[in-house]
mmCIF file of C-alpha atoms and ligand atoms in Angstrom:
data_model
loop_
_atom_site.group_PDB
_atom_site.id
_atom_site.type_symbol
_atom_site.label_atom_id
_atom_site.label_comp_id
_atom_site.label_asym_id
_atom_site.label_seq_id
_atom_site.Cartn_x
_atom_site.Cartn_y
_atom_site.Cartn_z
ATOM 1 C CA MET A 25 23.427 138.668 -75.203
ATOM 2 C CA TYR A 26 22.811 135.367 -73.382
ATOM 3 C CA LEU A 27 21.040 133.475 -76.198
ATOM 4 C CA GLU A 28 21.459 134.450 -79.617
ATOM 5 C CA LEU A 29 20.082 133.028 -82.920
ATOM 6 C CA ARG A 30 21.596 134.186 -86.044
ATOM 7 C CA GLN A 31 19.644 133.627 -89.291
ATOM 8 C CA LEU A 32 18.683 130.096 -88.175
ATOM 9 C CA ASP A 33 17.103 127.709 -90.671
ATOM 10 C CA VAL A 34 15.693 124.243 -89.553
ATOM 11 C CA GLN A 35 14.811 121.958 -92.309
ATOM 12 C CA TYR A 36 13.425 118.585 -91.724
ATOM 13 C CA PRO A 37 14.897 115.694 -93.952
ATOM 14 C CA GLY A 38 12.755 115.237 -97.306
ATOM 15 C CA GLN A 39 10.880 118.487 -96.661
ATOM 16 C CA LYS A 40 11.174 121.155 -99.551
ATOM 17 C CA THR A 41 10.905 124.404 -97.293
ATOM 18 C CA PRO A 42 12.538 124.915 -93.890
ATOM 19 C CA ALA A 43 10.083 124.703 -90.709
ATOM 20 C CA VAL A 44 12.050 127.528 -89.417
ATOM 21 C CA HIS A 45 13.511 130.197 -91.807
ATOM 22 C CA GLY A 46 15.876 133.056 -91.196
ATOM 23 C CA VAL A 47 15.190 133.475 -87.667
ATOM 24 C CA SER A 48 17.523 135.795 -85.591
ATOM 25 C CA LEU A 49 16.724 136.940 -82.063
ATOM 26 C CA ALA A 50 18.601 137.798 -78.893
ATOM 27 C CA LEU A 51 17.589 137.262 -75.173
ATOM 28 C CA ARG A 52 19.442 138.748 -72.244
ATOM 29 C CA ALA A 53 20.496 136.823 -69.204
ATOM 30 C CA GLY A 54 17.533 136.691 -66.691
ATOM 31 C CA ASP A 55 14.918 137.647 -69.432
ATOM 32 C CA ILE A 56 11.946 135.714 -70.372
ATOM 33 C CA GLY A 57 11.469 135.227 -74.115
ATOM 34 C CA VAL A 58 8.027 134.025 -75.627
ATOM 35 C CA LEU A 59 7.463 132.596 -78.971
ATOM 36 C CA ILE A 60 3.833 132.956 -80.189
ATOM 37 C CA GLY A 61 2.197 132.202 -83.241
ATOM 38 C CA PRO A 62 -0.662 129.840 -84.969
ATOM 39 C CA SER A 63 -0.231 126.168 -84.977
ATOM 40 C CA GLY A 64 2.303 124.914 -87.386
ATOM 41 C CA CYS A 65 4.332 128.092 -87.427
ATOM 42 C CA GLY A 66 7.389 126.465 -86.159
ATOM 43 C CA LYS A 67 7.408 127.394 -82.579
ATOM 44 C CA THR A 68 8.148 123.749 -81.341
ATOM 45 C CA THR A 69 10.737 123.232 -83.863
ATOM 46 C CA LEU A 70 12.588 126.341 -83.014
ATOM 47 C CA LEU A 71 12.567 125.274 -79.185
ATOM 48 C CA ARG A 72 13.658 121.864 -80.078
ATOM 49 C CA ALA A 73 16.435 123.299 -82.118
ATOM 50 C CA VAL A 74 17.282 125.481 -78.968
ATOM 51 C CA ALA A 75 17.487 122.401 -76.778
ATOM 52 C CA GLY A 76 19.826 120.708 -79.088
ATOM 53 C CA LEU A 77 17.148 118.046 -80.198
ATOM 54 C CA GLU A 78 16.824 119.153 -83.678
ATOM 55 C CA PRO A 79 19.835 120.182 -85.871
ATOM 56 C CA VAL A 80 19.945 123.281 -87.616
ATOM 57 C CA SER A 81 20.506 123.585 -91.511
ATOM 58 C CA ALA A 82 21.809 127.187 -91.636
ATOM 59 C CA GLY A 83 22.794 129.815 -89.129
ATOM 60 C CA GLN A 84 24.194 129.654 -85.718
ATOM 61 C CA MET A 85 22.943 129.583 -82.144
ATOM 62 C CA VAL A 86 25.062 131.072 -79.467
ATOM 63 C CA LEU A 87 24.456 130.174 -75.682
ATOM 64 C CA ASN A 88 26.386 132.010 -73.071
ATOM 65 C CA GLY A 89 29.203 132.815 -75.412
ATOM 66 C CA ARG A 90 29.413 129.558 -77.177
ATOM 67 C CA VAL A 91 28.373 128.355 -80.435
ATOM 68 C CA VAL A 92 25.968 125.414 -79.573
ATOM 69 C CA SER A 93 24.360 124.952 -83.127
ATOM 70 C CA ASP A 94 25.511 125.617 -86.740
ATOM 71 C CA ALA A 95 24.978 123.402 -89.738
ATOM 72 C CA ALA A 96 28.133 121.542 -89.152
ATOM 73 C CA HIS A 97 27.541 120.871 -85.363
ATOM 74 C CA THR A 98 25.009 120.257 -82.897
ATOM 75 C CA GLU A 99 26.163 120.144 -79.259
ATOM 76 C CA PRO A 100 24.118 117.510 -77.613
ATOM 77 C CA ALA A 101 21.245 118.462 -75.363
ATOM 78 C CA GLU A 102 22.632 116.831 -72.298
ATOM 79 C CA ASN A 103 25.637 119.318 -72.686
ATOM 80 C CA ARG A 104 23.755 122.397 -72.783
ATOM 81 C CA ARG A 105 22.387 122.590 -69.340
ATOM 82 C CA ILE A 106 18.922 123.190 -70.364
ATOM 83 C CA GLY A 107 15.716 122.742 -68.263
ATOM 84 C CA MET A 108 12.616 121.797 -69.847
ATOM 85 C CA VAL A 109 8.967 122.003 -68.830
ATOM 86 C CA PHE A 110 6.201 120.427 -71.036
ATOM 87 C CA GLN A 111 2.516 120.879 -71.097
ATOM 88 C CA ASP A 112 2.043 117.315 -69.870
ATOM 89 C CA HIS A 113 4.686 118.059 -67.099
ATOM 90 C CA ALA A 114 5.614 114.218 -66.899
ATOM 91 C CA LEU A 115 6.172 113.863 -63.378
ATOM 92 C CA PHE A 116 6.649 110.298 -61.948
ATOM 93 C CA PRO A 117 3.250 109.602 -60.499
ATOM 94 C CA HIS A 118 4.692 106.731 -58.240
ATOM 95 C CA MET A 119 7.259 109.092 -56.628
ATOM 96 C CA ASP A 120 6.909 111.734 -54.059
ATOM 97 C CA VAL A 121 7.420 115.337 -54.695
ATOM 98 C CA GLY A 122 10.906 115.343 -53.017
ATOM 99 C CA ARG A 123 12.194 112.402 -55.447
ATOM 100 C CA ASN A 124 10.635 114.058 -58.395
ATOM 101 C CA VAL A 125 12.400 117.454 -57.923
ATOM 102 C CA ALA A 126 15.731 115.559 -57.119
ATOM 103 C CA PHE A 127 15.594 113.765 -60.294
ATOM 104 C CA GLY A 128 18.358 115.952 -61.897
ATOM 105 C CA LEU A 129 20.411 116.040 -58.852
ATOM 106 C CA ALA A 130 21.961 112.655 -58.817
ATOM 107 C CA HIS A 131 25.505 114.154 -59.061
ATOM 108 C CA LEU A 132 25.052 115.942 -55.485
ATOM 109 C CA PRO A 133 25.751 114.240 -52.106
ATOM 110 C CA PRO A 134 22.455 113.685 -50.367
ATOM 111 C CA PRO A 135 22.707 116.490 -47.857
ATOM 112 C CA GLU A 136 23.182 119.031 -50.608
ATOM 113 C CA ARG A 137 20.688 117.347 -52.558
ATOM 114 C CA ALA A 138 17.900 117.625 -49.816
ATOM 115 C CA GLN A 139 18.879 121.131 -49.263
ATOM 116 C CA ARG A 140 18.393 122.029 -52.907
ATOM 117 C CA VAL A 141 15.085 120.307 -53.029
ATOM 118 C CA ARG A 142 13.885 122.321 -50.019
ATOM 119 C CA GLU A 143 15.136 125.595 -51.721
ATOM 120 C CA VAL A 144 13.310 125.053 -55.033
ATOM 121 C CA LEU A 145 10.158 123.655 -53.353
ATOM 122 C CA GLU A 146 10.133 126.898 -51.261
ATOM 123 C CA LEU A 147 10.750 128.839 -54.457
ATOM 124 C CA VAL A 148 7.527 127.590 -56.122
ATOM 125 C CA GLY A 149 5.414 127.964 -53.063
ATOM 126 C CA LEU A 150 5.410 124.044 -52.062
ATOM 127 C CA GLY A 151 7.766 124.222 -49.109
ATOM 128 C CA GLY A 152 7.770 121.113 -46.911
ATOM 129 C CA GLN A 153 5.711 119.132 -49.481
ATOM 130 C CA GLN A 154 8.352 116.499 -50.229
ATOM 131 C CA ALA A 155 6.543 113.482 -49.018
ATOM 132 C CA ARG A 156 3.159 114.115 -50.979
ATOM 133 C CA PHE A 157 2.776 111.985 -54.200
ATOM 134 C CA ALA A 158 2.491 113.669 -57.552
ATOM 135 C CA HIS A 159 -0.936 112.127 -58.235
ATOM 136 C CA GLU A 160 -2.282 113.682 -54.966
ATOM 137 C CA LEU A 161 -1.493 117.311 -56.144
ATOM 138 C CA SER A 162 -3.892 119.657 -58.195
ATOM 139 C CA GLY A 163 -2.843 120.427 -61.940
ATOM 140 C CA GLY A 164 -1.539 123.641 -61.045
ATOM 141 C CA GLN A 165 0.688 122.299 -58.211
ATOM 142 C CA GLN A 166 1.918 119.486 -60.343
ATOM 143 C CA GLN A 167 3.060 122.073 -62.902
ATOM 144 C CA ARG A 168 4.661 123.946 -60.067
ATOM 145 C CA VAL A 169 6.792 120.664 -59.111
ATOM 146 C CA ALA A 170 7.681 120.231 -62.664
ATOM 147 C CA LEU A 171 9.065 123.729 -62.758
ATOM 148 C CA ALA A 172 11.031 123.039 -59.402
ATOM 149 C CA ARG A 173 12.360 119.956 -60.847
ATOM 150 C CA ALA A 174 13.645 121.909 -64.134
ATOM 151 C CA LEU A 175 14.923 124.652 -61.941
ATOM 152 C CA ALA A 176 16.791 122.374 -59.369
ATOM 153 C CA PRO A 177 20.073 121.637 -61.336
ATOM 154 C CA GLN A 178 20.240 125.527 -62.047
ATOM 155 C CA PRO A 179 20.052 125.269 -65.826
ATOM 156 C CA ALA A 180 21.701 127.743 -68.114
ATOM 157 C CA LEU A 181 18.389 128.239 -69.905
ATOM 158 C CA LEU A 182 14.809 126.993 -69.171
ATOM 159 C CA LEU A 183 12.668 126.022 -72.225
ATOM 160 C CA LEU A 184 8.791 125.931 -71.382
ATOM 161 C CA ASP A 185 6.588 124.380 -74.193
ATOM 162 C CA GLU A 186 2.799 125.302 -73.708
ATOM 163 C CA PRO A 187 3.221 124.672 -70.039
ATOM 164 C CA PHE A 188 -0.183 125.782 -69.094
ATOM 165 C CA SER A 189 -2.240 124.424 -71.955
ATOM 166 C CA ASN A 190 -3.758 121.560 -70.061
ATOM 167 C CA LEU A 191 -4.979 123.731 -67.269
ATOM 168 C CA ASP A 192 -8.491 125.606 -67.175
ATOM 169 C CA VAL A 193 -8.443 129.238 -68.136
ATOM 170 C CA ASP A 194 -8.600 130.851 -64.643
ATOM 171 C CA LEU A 195 -5.570 128.843 -63.345
ATOM 172 C CA ARG A 196 -3.691 129.326 -66.408
ATOM 173 C CA GLU A 197 -3.678 133.136 -66.042
ATOM 174 C CA ARG A 198 -2.784 133.050 -62.270
ATOM 175 C CA LEU A 199 -0.071 130.499 -62.801
ATOM 176 C CA ALA A 200 1.429 132.296 -65.743
ATOM 177 C CA ASN A 201 1.979 135.389 -63.464
ATOM 178 C CA GLU A 202 3.155 133.143 -60.572
ATOM 179 C CA VAL A 203 5.645 131.385 -62.875
ATOM 180 C CA ARG A 204 6.875 134.523 -63.910
ATOM 181 C CA SER A 205 7.598 135.734 -60.532
ATOM 182 C CA ILE A 206 9.326 132.398 -59.778
ATOM 183 C CA LEU A 207 11.541 132.633 -62.849
ATOM 184 C CA LYS A 208 12.426 136.233 -61.922
ATOM 185 C CA ALA A 209 13.359 135.244 -58.356
ATOM 186 C CA ALA A 210 15.446 132.373 -59.735
ATOM 187 C CA GLN A 211 17.108 134.877 -62.097
ATOM 188 C CA ALA A 212 16.522 132.359 -64.699
ATOM 189 C CA THR A 213 16.838 132.905 -68.293
ATOM 190 C CA ALA A 214 13.858 131.268 -70.189
ATOM 191 C CA LEU A 215 12.299 130.739 -73.474
ATOM 192 C CA LEU A 216 8.497 129.832 -73.449
ATOM 193 C CA VAL A 217 6.304 128.664 -76.439
ATOM 194 C CA THR A 218 2.434 129.316 -76.485
ATOM 195 C CA HIS A 219 -0.271 130.241 -78.777
ATOM 196 C CA ASP A 220 -2.078 132.274 -76.268
ATOM 197 C CA GLN A 221 -1.346 135.937 -76.374
ATOM 198 C CA PHE A 222 -2.586 136.828 -72.751
ATOM 199 C CA GLU A 223 0.014 134.201 -71.601
ATOM 200 C CA ALA A 224 2.632 135.740 -73.792
ATOM 201 C CA PHE A 225 1.791 139.273 -72.403
ATOM 202 C CA ALA A 226 1.628 137.892 -68.937
ATOM 203 C CA MET A 227 5.169 136.117 -69.142
ATOM 204 C CA GLY A 228 7.280 137.668 -71.508
ATOM 205 C CA ASP A 229 9.824 140.528 -71.456
ATOM 206 C CA THR A 230 10.251 139.796 -75.335
ATOM 207 C CA ILE A 231 7.771 138.396 -77.532
ATOM 208 C CA GLY A 232 8.483 136.871 -80.892
ATOM 209 C CA VAL A 233 5.582 136.409 -83.338
ATOM 210 C CA LEU A 234 6.112 133.576 -85.899
ATOM 211 C CA ASN A 235 4.278 132.687 -88.929
ATOM 212 C CA GLU A 236 5.028 130.047 -91.618
ATOM 213 C CA GLY A 237 8.721 129.553 -90.096
ATOM 214 C CA ARG A 238 9.471 133.146 -90.061
ATOM 215 C CA LEU A 239 9.800 135.676 -87.216
ATOM 216 C CA HIS A 240 7.795 138.763 -88.068
ATOM 217 C CA GLN A 241 8.696 140.726 -84.904
ATOM 218 C CA TRP A 242 10.718 140.326 -81.639
ATOM 219 C CA ASP A 243 9.661 143.093 -79.390
ATOM 220 C CA ASN A 244 7.952 143.938 -76.080
ATOM 221 C CA ALA A 245 4.198 143.506 -75.837
ATOM 222 C CA TYR A 246 3.532 147.169 -76.084
ATOM 223 C CA SER A 247 5.322 147.626 -79.474
ATOM 224 C CA LEU A 248 3.716 144.494 -80.760
ATOM 225 C CA TYR A 249 0.287 145.953 -80.053
ATOM 226 C CA HIS A 250 0.927 149.598 -81.050
ATOM 227 C CA ARG A 251 3.732 149.232 -83.591
ATOM 228 C CA PRO A 252 3.193 146.073 -85.422
ATOM 229 C CA ALA A 253 5.895 145.438 -87.985
ATOM 230 C CA THR A 254 3.682 143.486 -90.251
ATOM 231 C CA ARG A 255 0.096 143.043 -91.348
ATOM 232 C CA PHE A 256 0.357 139.497 -89.896
ATOM 233 C CA VAL A 257 1.368 140.888 -86.467
ATOM 234 C CA ALA A 258 -1.322 143.538 -86.582
ATOM 235 C CA ASN A 259 -3.911 140.966 -87.207
ATOM 236 C CA PHE A 260 -2.523 138.142 -84.801
ATOM 237 C CA ILE A 261 -2.159 140.497 -81.920
ATOM 238 C CA GLY A 262 -5.213 142.299 -80.375
ATOM 239 C CA HIS A 263 -8.561 143.344 -82.067
ATOM 240 C CA GLY A 264 -8.182 145.495 -85.050
ATOM 241 C CA VAL A 265 -9.435 146.274 -88.488
ATOM 242 C CA PHE A 266 -7.847 148.002 -91.440
ATOM 243 C CA LEU A 267 -9.674 151.184 -92.954
ATOM 244 C CA PRO A 268 -8.658 152.370 -96.387
ATOM 245 C CA ALA A 269 -6.757 155.891 -96.144
ATOM 246 C CA SER A 270 -4.921 157.919 -98.334
ATOM 247 C CA LEU A 271 -1.740 159.679 -97.181
ATOM 248 C CA ARG A 272 -0.611 163.325 -97.858
ATOM 249 C CA GLN A 273 2.022 165.697 -96.572
ATOM 250 C CA ASP A 274 0.782 168.668 -94.627
ATOM 251 C CA HIS A 275 3.483 170.987 -92.958
ATOM 252 C CA GLY A 276 5.998 168.296 -92.629
ATOM 253 C CA GLN A 277 3.532 165.851 -91.241
ATOM 254 C CA THR A 278 2.091 162.743 -92.755
ATOM 255 C CA VAL A 279 -1.743 162.836 -92.664
ATOM 256 C CA ALA A 280 -3.831 159.887 -93.343
ATOM 257 C CA SER A 281 -7.410 160.687 -94.503
ATOM 258 C CA THR A 282 -9.808 158.067 -93.565
ATOM 259 C CA PRO A 283 -13.594 157.614 -93.334
ATOM 260 C CA LEU A 284 -13.215 158.720 -89.906
ATOM 261 C CA GLY A 285 -11.659 161.905 -90.738
ATOM 262 C CA ASP A 286 -7.841 162.924 -90.807
ATOM 263 C CA LEU A 287 -5.399 161.222 -88.614
ATOM 264 C CA SER A 288 -2.014 162.272 -87.962
ATOM 265 C CA ASP A 289 0.822 161.150 -85.817
ATOM 266 C CA ALA A 290 4.293 162.749 -85.706
ATOM 267 C CA SER A 291 5.966 159.630 -84.686
ATOM 268 C CA ALA A 292 4.066 157.456 -87.400
ATOM 269 C CA LEU A 293 5.546 154.298 -88.718
ATOM 270 C CA PRO A 294 7.588 155.171 -91.790
ATOM 271 C CA MET A 295 4.524 155.695 -93.933
ATOM 272 C CA ALA A 296 5.438 153.488 -96.761
ATOM 273 C CA ALA A 297 2.892 154.916 -99.210
ATOM 274 C CA PRO A 298 4.107 157.812 -101.347
ATOM 275 C CA GLU A 299 1.994 160.896 -101.438
ATOM 276 C CA ASN A 300 -1.722 160.328 -102.346
ATOM 277 C CA GLU A 301 -1.230 156.646 -102.511
ATOM 278 C CA LEU A 302 -3.955 154.455 -101.080
ATOM 279 C CA CYS A 303 -2.981 152.522 -97.807
ATOM 280 C CA ASP A 304 -4.664 150.880 -95.047
ATOM 281 C CA VAL A 305 -4.632 152.238 -91.691
ATOM 282 C CA LEU A 306 -4.873 150.042 -88.738
ATOM 283 C CA LEU A 307 -7.584 150.732 -85.951
ATOM 284 C CA ARG A 308 -7.716 148.955 -82.857
ATOM 285 C CA ALA A 309 -10.937 148.575 -80.707
ATOM 286 C CA ASP A 310 -9.381 151.108 -78.171
ATOM 287 C CA ASP A 311 -8.670 153.771 -80.998
ATOM 288 C CA ILE A 312 -12.437 154.195 -81.432
ATOM 289 C CA VAL A 313 -14.233 156.318 -79.143
ATOM 290 C CA HIS A 314 -18.112 156.527 -78.637
ATOM 291 C CA ASP A 315 -18.951 160.166 -78.718
ATOM 292 C CA ASP A 316 -22.741 161.224 -79.441
ATOM 293 C CA ALA A 317 -21.545 164.614 -80.622
ATOM 294 C CA ALA A 318 -19.246 163.066 -83.391
ATOM 295 C CA PRO A 319 -20.538 163.773 -87.019
ATOM 296 C CA VAL A 320 -19.554 160.274 -87.953
ATOM 297 C CA LYS A 321 -22.165 157.663 -87.262
ATOM 298 C CA ALA A 322 -21.819 153.757 -87.250
ATOM 299 C CA GLN A 323 -24.385 151.107 -86.709
ATOM 300 C CA ILE A 324 -23.982 148.381 -84.290
ATOM 301 C CA ILE A 325 -24.026 145.109 -85.984
ATOM 302 C CA ARG A 326 -22.626 142.944 -83.028
ATOM 303 C CA LYS A 327 -21.892 143.229 -79.412
ATOM 304 C CA THR A 328 -20.112 141.199 -76.855
ATOM 305 C CA PHE A 329 -20.326 141.856 -73.151
ATOM 306 C CA ARG A 330 -16.961 141.708 -71.506
ATOM 307 C CA GLY A 331 -17.775 143.006 -67.898
ATOM 308 C CA SER A 332 -16.498 146.553 -67.814
ATOM 309 C CA GLU A 333 -17.055 147.131 -71.470
ATOM 310 C CA PHE A 334 -18.810 145.999 -74.506
ATOM 311 C CA LEU A 335 -16.825 145.007 -77.806
ATOM 312 C CA TYR A 336 -18.936 146.490 -80.444
ATOM 313 C CA THR A 337 -18.653 145.844 -84.299
ATOM 314 C CA LEU A 338 -19.817 148.790 -86.152
ATOM 315 C CA GLN A 339 -20.475 149.388 -89.523
ATOM 316 C CA LEU A 340 -19.904 152.793 -91.435
ATOM 317 C CA HIS A 341 -22.362 154.158 -94.060
ATOM 318 C CA SER A 342 -19.739 153.069 -96.584
ATOM 319 C CA GLY A 343 -19.949 149.576 -95.460
ATOM 320 C CA GLU A 344 -16.457 149.645 -93.656
ATOM 321 C CA GLN A 345 -16.554 147.632 -90.398
ATOM 322 C CA LEU A 346 -14.923 148.619 -87.148
ATOM 323 C CA MET A 347 -14.434 147.557 -83.501
ATOM 324 C CA ALA A 348 -14.927 149.568 -80.439
ATOM 325 C CA HIS A 349 -14.494 149.013 -76.679
ATOM 326 C CA VAL A 350 -17.384 151.067 -75.179
ATOM 327 C CA PRO A 351 -17.802 151.197 -71.229
ATOM 328 C CA SER A 352 -20.538 148.704 -70.391
ATOM 329 C CA HIS A 353 -22.921 151.460 -68.955
ATOM 330 C CA HIS A 354 -23.426 152.599 -72.479
ATOM 331 C CA ASP A 355 -25.720 149.668 -73.469
ATOM 332 C CA HIS A 356 -26.829 150.445 -77.012
ATOM 333 C CA HIS A 357 -29.229 148.187 -79.076
ATOM 334 C CA LEU A 358 -28.134 146.274 -81.983
ATOM 335 C CA GLY A 359 -29.049 148.031 -85.157
ATOM 336 C CA GLU A 360 -28.696 151.652 -83.358
ATOM 337 C CA TRP A 361 -26.453 154.309 -84.914
ATOM 338 C CA ILE A 362 -24.012 155.907 -82.492
ATOM 339 C CA GLY A 363 -21.540 158.666 -82.898
ATOM 340 C CA ILE A 364 -17.955 157.668 -83.028
ATOM 341 C CA ARG A 365 -14.537 159.232 -83.507
ATOM 342 C CA ALA A 366 -10.988 157.945 -83.722
ATOM 343 C CA GLU A 367 -8.514 158.824 -81.021
ATOM 344 C CA VAL A 368 -5.418 157.145 -82.456
ATOM 345 C CA GLU A 369 -1.999 157.595 -80.769
ATOM 346 C CA HIS A 370 0.034 155.602 -83.037
ATOM 347 C CA VAL A 371 -0.947 155.612 -86.572
ATOM 348 C CA VAL A 372 0.046 152.368 -88.342
ATOM 349 C CA THR A 373 -0.263 151.928 -92.002
ATOM 350 C CA PHE A 374 0.374 149.410 -94.499
ATOM 351 C CA LEU A 375 0.606 149.703 -98.248
ATOM 352 C CA ARG A 376 -2.593 148.516 -99.946
ATOM 353 C CA ASP A 377 -1.250 146.165 -102.454
ATOM 354 C CA SER A 378 0.498 143.970 -99.766
ATOM 355 C CA ALA A 379 -2.274 141.463 -99.649
ATOM 356 C CA PRO A 380 -3.442 140.966 -95.807
ATOM 357 C CA VAL A 381 -2.150 137.988 -94.403
ATOM 358 C CA LYS A 382 -4.745 136.266 -92.221
ATOM 359 C CA PRO A 383 -3.732 134.509 -89.038
HETATM 360 P P1 LIG B 572 4.094 124.772 -84.110
HETATM 361 O O1 LIG B 572 4.872 124.200 -82.932
HETATM 362 O O2 LIG B 572 4.202 126.186 -84.139
HETATM 363 O O3 LIG B 572 2.699 124.178 -83.965
HETATM 364 P P2 LIG B 572 5.949 122.783 -85.486
HETATM 365 O O4 LIG B 572 7.254 123.355 -85.053
HETATM 366 O O5 LIG B 572 5.354 121.760 -84.700
HETATM 367 O O6 LIG B 572 4.897 124.097 -85.234
HETATM 368 O O7 LIG B 572 5.860 122.592 -87.131
HETATM 369 C C1 LIG B 572 6.434 123.450 -88.020
HETATM 370 C C2 LIG B 572 6.262 122.817 -89.341
HETATM 371 O O8 LIG B 572 7.028 121.706 -89.452
HETATM 372 C C3 LIG B 572 4.770 122.295 -89.547
HETATM 373 O O9 LIG B 572 4.637 122.368 -91.006
HETATM 374 C C4 LIG B 572 4.960 120.673 -89.415
HETATM 375 O O10 LIG B 572 4.148 119.971 -90.066
HETATM 376 C C5 LIG B 572 6.603 120.502 -89.708
HETATM 377 N N1 LIG B 572 7.236 119.446 -88.875
HETATM 378 C C6 LIG B 572 7.051 119.218 -87.621
HETATM 379 N N2 LIG B 572 7.730 118.230 -87.161
HETATM 380 C C7 LIG B 572 8.049 117.551 -88.281
HETATM 381 C C8 LIG B 572 8.937 116.411 -88.459
HETATM 382 N N3 LIG B 572 9.507 115.703 -87.544
HETATM 383 N N4 LIG B 572 9.196 116.159 -89.850
HETATM 384 C C9 LIG B 572 8.624 116.862 -90.696
HETATM 385 N N5 LIG B 572 8.029 118.003 -90.722
HETATM 386 C C10 LIG B 572 7.797 118.256 -89.392
#
């Protein structure tokens, strides 16, 4: 593993609890890791600790085979060969693009420096733009210059802190995809912080969900969505609701009986609840299928048009609410009762008595 955090704690002086607590994760060379979580969950603190800007109070950080942080020692940021990109990209507006990108290359002889500037500008799609001034560029172009500047000295690790959050939504999505391609082309190992899950999905090979300083899951996007390790992850990633269910064993299979009928899944998460115990089953909007022939009916209490589909909020007779994606040519009225059934590929259950955590 290229970057490894082992049971890392970061505690600010004078604080009773650590801002980051017991975080372990590993990132392979060339991979992009993403840290996501609500405001105040410790993302920036963790990124600053990785950069060497914040000491750790317990645990170990290993970068490329060397321990760079532990409770007794913090290798200074400048020795870690880390590149950083921030949301306010902090280019020097009075310098041209070439000088901005050459900023970390003072150690190279001028011809090599110019060559490296040409290479990285080419890489970020701004070939030949050396002479333009930073203030003449669009927000997206400025962010790509910032990326070129960070990549130019070939950092061992690139850290990106909310790099797209000052850009408008359309640009943000496009740039997230572009930046991923650029990082892959540069074979860079990177760790990105964001609060936006679409950005996390667009960028990350592995995504870590943090809450209150703890890492709840470090996994790929598919597993976070379909196999959330905790209620917090289930709530934070994607649309979903919990329905009450009870579990029983049937011919060696665990079956969850729910207001929508029985659900079973041979590869279900270890179903925590013993037989007959009440649990909650996670139902995503894409687990609910609209079917006029279904015996279970639900009333539409809210609907949001999303182009190819509606996101309906539905209420069962029993009062339980659900969400469903329905193709947008099925345009039903608010208040209408429609037939629904569950088509769940991954049944995820949580014990009832572990109180739900809201993001
Ligand atoms: P995020 O980046 O996820 O919004 P932060 O890492 O900035 O979260 O903050 C995590 C926690 O640490 C918060 O409770 C915050 O108030 C606290 N914190 C951040 N910086 C400091 C600091 N310099 N001194 C004391 N507490 C801090």
